[in-house]
Coordinates of C-alpha atoms in Angstrom, one line a residue:
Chain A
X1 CA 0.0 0.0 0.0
X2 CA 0.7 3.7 0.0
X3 CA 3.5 4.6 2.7
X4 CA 6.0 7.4 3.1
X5 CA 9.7 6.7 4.4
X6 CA 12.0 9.4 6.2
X7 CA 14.9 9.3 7.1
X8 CA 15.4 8.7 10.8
X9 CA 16.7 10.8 13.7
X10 CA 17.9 12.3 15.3
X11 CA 19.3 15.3 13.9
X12 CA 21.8 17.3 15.5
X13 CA 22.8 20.9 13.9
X14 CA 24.2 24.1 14.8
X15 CA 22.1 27.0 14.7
X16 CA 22.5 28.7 10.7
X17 CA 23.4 25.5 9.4
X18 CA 21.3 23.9 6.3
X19 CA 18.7 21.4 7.1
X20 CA 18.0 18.4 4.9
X21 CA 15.3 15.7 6.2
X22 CA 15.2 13.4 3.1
X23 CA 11.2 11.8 2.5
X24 CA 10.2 9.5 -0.2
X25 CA 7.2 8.0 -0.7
X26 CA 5.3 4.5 -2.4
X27 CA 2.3 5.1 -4.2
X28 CA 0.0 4.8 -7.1
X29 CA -1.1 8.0 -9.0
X30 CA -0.4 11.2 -7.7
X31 CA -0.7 11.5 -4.0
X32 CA -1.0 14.9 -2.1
X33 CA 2.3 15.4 0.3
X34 CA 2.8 17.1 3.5
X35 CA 5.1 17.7 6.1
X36 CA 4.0 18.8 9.4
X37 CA 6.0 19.7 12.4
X38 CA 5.4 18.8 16.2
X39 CA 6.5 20.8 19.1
X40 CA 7.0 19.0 22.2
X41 CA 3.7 18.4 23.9
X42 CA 1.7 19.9 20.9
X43 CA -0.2 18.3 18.0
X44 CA 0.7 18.7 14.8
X45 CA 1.3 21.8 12.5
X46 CA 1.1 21.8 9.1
X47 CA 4.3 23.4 7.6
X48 CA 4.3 23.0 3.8
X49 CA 2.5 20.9 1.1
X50 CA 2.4 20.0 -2.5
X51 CA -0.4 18.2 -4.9
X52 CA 0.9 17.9 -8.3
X53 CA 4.4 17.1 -9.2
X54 CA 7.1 19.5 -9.5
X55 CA 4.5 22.0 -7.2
X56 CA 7.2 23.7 -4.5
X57 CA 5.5 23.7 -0.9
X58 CA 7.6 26.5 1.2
X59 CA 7.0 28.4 5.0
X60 CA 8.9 30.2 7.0
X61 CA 11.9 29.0 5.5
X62 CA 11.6 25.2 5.1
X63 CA 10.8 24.3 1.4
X64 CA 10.5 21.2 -0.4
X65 CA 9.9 19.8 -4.2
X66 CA 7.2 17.4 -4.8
X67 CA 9.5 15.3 -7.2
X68 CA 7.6 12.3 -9.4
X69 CA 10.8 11.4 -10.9
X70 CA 12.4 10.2 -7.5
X71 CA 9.4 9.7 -5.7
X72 CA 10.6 12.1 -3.0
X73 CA 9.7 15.2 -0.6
X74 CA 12.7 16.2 0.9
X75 CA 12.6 19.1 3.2
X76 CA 14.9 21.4 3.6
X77 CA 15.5 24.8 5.5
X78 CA 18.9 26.9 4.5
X79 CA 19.7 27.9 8.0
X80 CA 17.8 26.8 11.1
X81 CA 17.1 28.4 14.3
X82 CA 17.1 27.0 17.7
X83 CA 13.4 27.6 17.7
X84 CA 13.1 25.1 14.7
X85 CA 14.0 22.1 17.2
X86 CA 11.4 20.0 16.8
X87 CA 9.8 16.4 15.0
X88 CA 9.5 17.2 11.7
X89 CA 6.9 14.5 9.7
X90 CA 6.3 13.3 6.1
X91 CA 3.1 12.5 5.3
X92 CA 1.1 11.8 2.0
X93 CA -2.8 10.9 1.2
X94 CA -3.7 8.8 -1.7
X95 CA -5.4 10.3 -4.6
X96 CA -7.7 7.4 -4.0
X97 CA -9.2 7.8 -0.4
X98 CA -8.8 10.1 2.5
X99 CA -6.3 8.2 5.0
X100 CA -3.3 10.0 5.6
X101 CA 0.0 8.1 6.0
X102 CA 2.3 9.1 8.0
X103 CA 6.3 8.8 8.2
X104 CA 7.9 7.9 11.6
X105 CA 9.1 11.4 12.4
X106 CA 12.4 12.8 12.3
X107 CA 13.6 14.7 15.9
X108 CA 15.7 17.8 15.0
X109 CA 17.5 19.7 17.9
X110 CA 19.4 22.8 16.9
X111 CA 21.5 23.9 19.4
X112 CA 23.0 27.7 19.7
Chain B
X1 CA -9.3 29.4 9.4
X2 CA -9.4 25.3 9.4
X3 CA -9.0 25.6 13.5
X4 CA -9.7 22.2 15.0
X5 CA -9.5 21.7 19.3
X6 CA -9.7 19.1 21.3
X7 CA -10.7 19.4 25.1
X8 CA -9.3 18.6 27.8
X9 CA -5.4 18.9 26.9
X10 CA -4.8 16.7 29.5
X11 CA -6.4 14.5 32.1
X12 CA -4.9 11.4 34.6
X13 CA -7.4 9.3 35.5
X14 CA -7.4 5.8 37.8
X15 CA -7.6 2.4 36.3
X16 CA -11.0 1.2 35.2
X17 CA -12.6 4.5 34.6
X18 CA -13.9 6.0 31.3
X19 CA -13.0 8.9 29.9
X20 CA -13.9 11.4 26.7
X21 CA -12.3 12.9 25.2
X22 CA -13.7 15.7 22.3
X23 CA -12.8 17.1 18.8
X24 CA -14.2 20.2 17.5
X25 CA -14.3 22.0 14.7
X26 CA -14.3 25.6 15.1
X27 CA -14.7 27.3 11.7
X28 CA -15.5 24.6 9.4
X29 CA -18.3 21.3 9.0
X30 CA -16.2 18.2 9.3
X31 CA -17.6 15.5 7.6
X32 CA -15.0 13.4 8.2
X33 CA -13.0 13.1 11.8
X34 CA -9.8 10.6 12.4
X35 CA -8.4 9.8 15.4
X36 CA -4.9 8.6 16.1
X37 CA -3.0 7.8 18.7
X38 CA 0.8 8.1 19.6
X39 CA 3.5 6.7 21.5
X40 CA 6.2 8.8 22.9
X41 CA 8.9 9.2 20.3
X42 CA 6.7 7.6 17.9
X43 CA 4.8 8.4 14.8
X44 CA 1.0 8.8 14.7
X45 CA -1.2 5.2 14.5
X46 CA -4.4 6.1 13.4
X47 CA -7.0 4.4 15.1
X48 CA -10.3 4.9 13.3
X49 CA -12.2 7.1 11.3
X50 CA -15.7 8.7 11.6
X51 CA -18.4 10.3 9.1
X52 CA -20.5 12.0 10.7
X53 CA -24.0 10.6 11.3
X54 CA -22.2 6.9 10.3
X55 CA -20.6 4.4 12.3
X56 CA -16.6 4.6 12.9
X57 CA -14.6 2.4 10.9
X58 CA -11.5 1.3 12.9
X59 CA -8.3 0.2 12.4
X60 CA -7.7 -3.1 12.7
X61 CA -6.1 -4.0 16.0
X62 CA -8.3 -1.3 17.8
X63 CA -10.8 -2.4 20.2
X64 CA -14.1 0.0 19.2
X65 CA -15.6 -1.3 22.4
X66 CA -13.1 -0.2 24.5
X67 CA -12.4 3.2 22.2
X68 CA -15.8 4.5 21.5
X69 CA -16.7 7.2 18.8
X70 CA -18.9 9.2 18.0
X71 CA -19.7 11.8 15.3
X72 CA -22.8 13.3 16.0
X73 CA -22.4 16.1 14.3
X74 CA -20.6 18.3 11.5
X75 CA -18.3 20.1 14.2
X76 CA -17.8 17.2 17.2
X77 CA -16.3 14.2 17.5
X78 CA -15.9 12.2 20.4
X79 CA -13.5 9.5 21.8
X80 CA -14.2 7.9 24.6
X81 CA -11.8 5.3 26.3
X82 CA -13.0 2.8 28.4
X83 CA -12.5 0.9 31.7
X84 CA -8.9 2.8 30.9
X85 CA -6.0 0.8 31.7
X86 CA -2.5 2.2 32.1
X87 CA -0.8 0.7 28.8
X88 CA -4.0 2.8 27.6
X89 CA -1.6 6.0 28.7
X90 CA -0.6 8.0 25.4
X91 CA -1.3 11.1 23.3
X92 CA -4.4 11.0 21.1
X93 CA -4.8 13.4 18.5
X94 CA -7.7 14.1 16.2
X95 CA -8.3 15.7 12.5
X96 CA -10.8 16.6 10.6
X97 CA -11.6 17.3 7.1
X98 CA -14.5 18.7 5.6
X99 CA -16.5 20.1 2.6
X100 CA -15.4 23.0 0.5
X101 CA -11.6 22.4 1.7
X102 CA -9.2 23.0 -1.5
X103 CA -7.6 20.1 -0.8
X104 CA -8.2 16.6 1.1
X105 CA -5.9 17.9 3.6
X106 CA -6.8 16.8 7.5
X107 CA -6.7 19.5 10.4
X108 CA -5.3 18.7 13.8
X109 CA -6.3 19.4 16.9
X110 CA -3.5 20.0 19.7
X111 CA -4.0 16.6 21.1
X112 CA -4.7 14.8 24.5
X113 CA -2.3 13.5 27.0
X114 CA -4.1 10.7 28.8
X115 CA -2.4 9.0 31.7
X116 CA -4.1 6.2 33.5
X117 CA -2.7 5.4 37.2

């Protein structure tokens, strides 16, 4: 079935350095892709998304390239913040129903 | 807009009592309300999903007698856990999507911490 794979954590960066959290997904057609963020002790935020191949999702920095060629969704963000420290999840929903798969998260901690 | 709470944020409760737990949606008719739940460290499990004014479907592997929901209405969902045991202890967090939405993209709520003693 449909399922989204990203890379695991944790991740460790300095504050200003580039952020790369590399998604990639399984599924038939053209699925709808998020990634939401999760601070500690919250629910979930939606940060960026993309419907259509090639579409670039992009907020408050972090951007990422729905890309049908490589069946991926990686985020990235070209200098984080110690208020970015966070889990960070992939996500899709099929083109065919409304269930939303979710990756297994990715922990970032930027440190000052 | 697309504003989705849950109530209460938080609640510890003794072994063998039930508790509810409730999804709103503030601005917007959700016709269709998920529930998951999650481990710490963990990614979200959904547990079931509900239309309103139709029976929940549920996940396989979830008990929908001992998680009960209900979806009376275009703006509330409700999740009731019961005779709560501790290993029942986790965060459950709800979404909702509804008609007119661009896309089929689900809202979340905050989220519930439940801890049973």
């Amino acid at each position: 079935g449909d399922s989204v794979t990203q890379m695991e954590g944790p991740v460790t960066l300095s504050e200003e350095a580039f952020l790369t959290i590399n998604c990639t997904y399984t599924a038939t057609g053209y699925p709808s892709l998020f990634w939401y963020v999760q601070y500690p002790g919250e629910g979930l935020q939606l940060l960026l998304k993309a419907t259509k191949a090639d579409d670039k999702g992009s907020n408050k920095g972090f951007e990422a390239t729905y890309r049908k060629e490589t069946t991926s969704f990686h985020l990235e963000k070209g200098s984080v913040q110690v208020s970015d420290s966070a889990v960070y999840f992939c996500a899709l929903i099929p083109n065919n129903n409304n269930d939303m798969r979710f990756g297994a998260g990715t922990r970032l901690t930027v440190k000052p | 807009g697309a504003v989705v709470s849950q109530h209460p944020s938080r609640v510890i409760c003794k072994s063998g009592t039930s508790v509810k737990i409730e999804c709103r949606s503030l601005d917007f008719q959700a016709t269709t309300m998920f529930w998951y739940r999650q481990f710490p460290k963990q990614s979200l499990m959904l547990m079931a999903t509900s239309n309103e004014g139709s029976k929940a479907t549920y996940e396989q592997g979830v008990e929908k007698d001992k998680f009960l929901i209900n979806h009376a209405s275009l703006t509330l969902s409700t999740l009731t856990v019961t005779s709560a045991h501790p290993e029942d202890s986790s965060f459950y967090i709800c979404s909702a999507r509804g008609p007119g939405l661009v896309t089929n993209e689900q809202f979340f709520g905050p989220g519930t911490r439940l801890t049973v003693l």
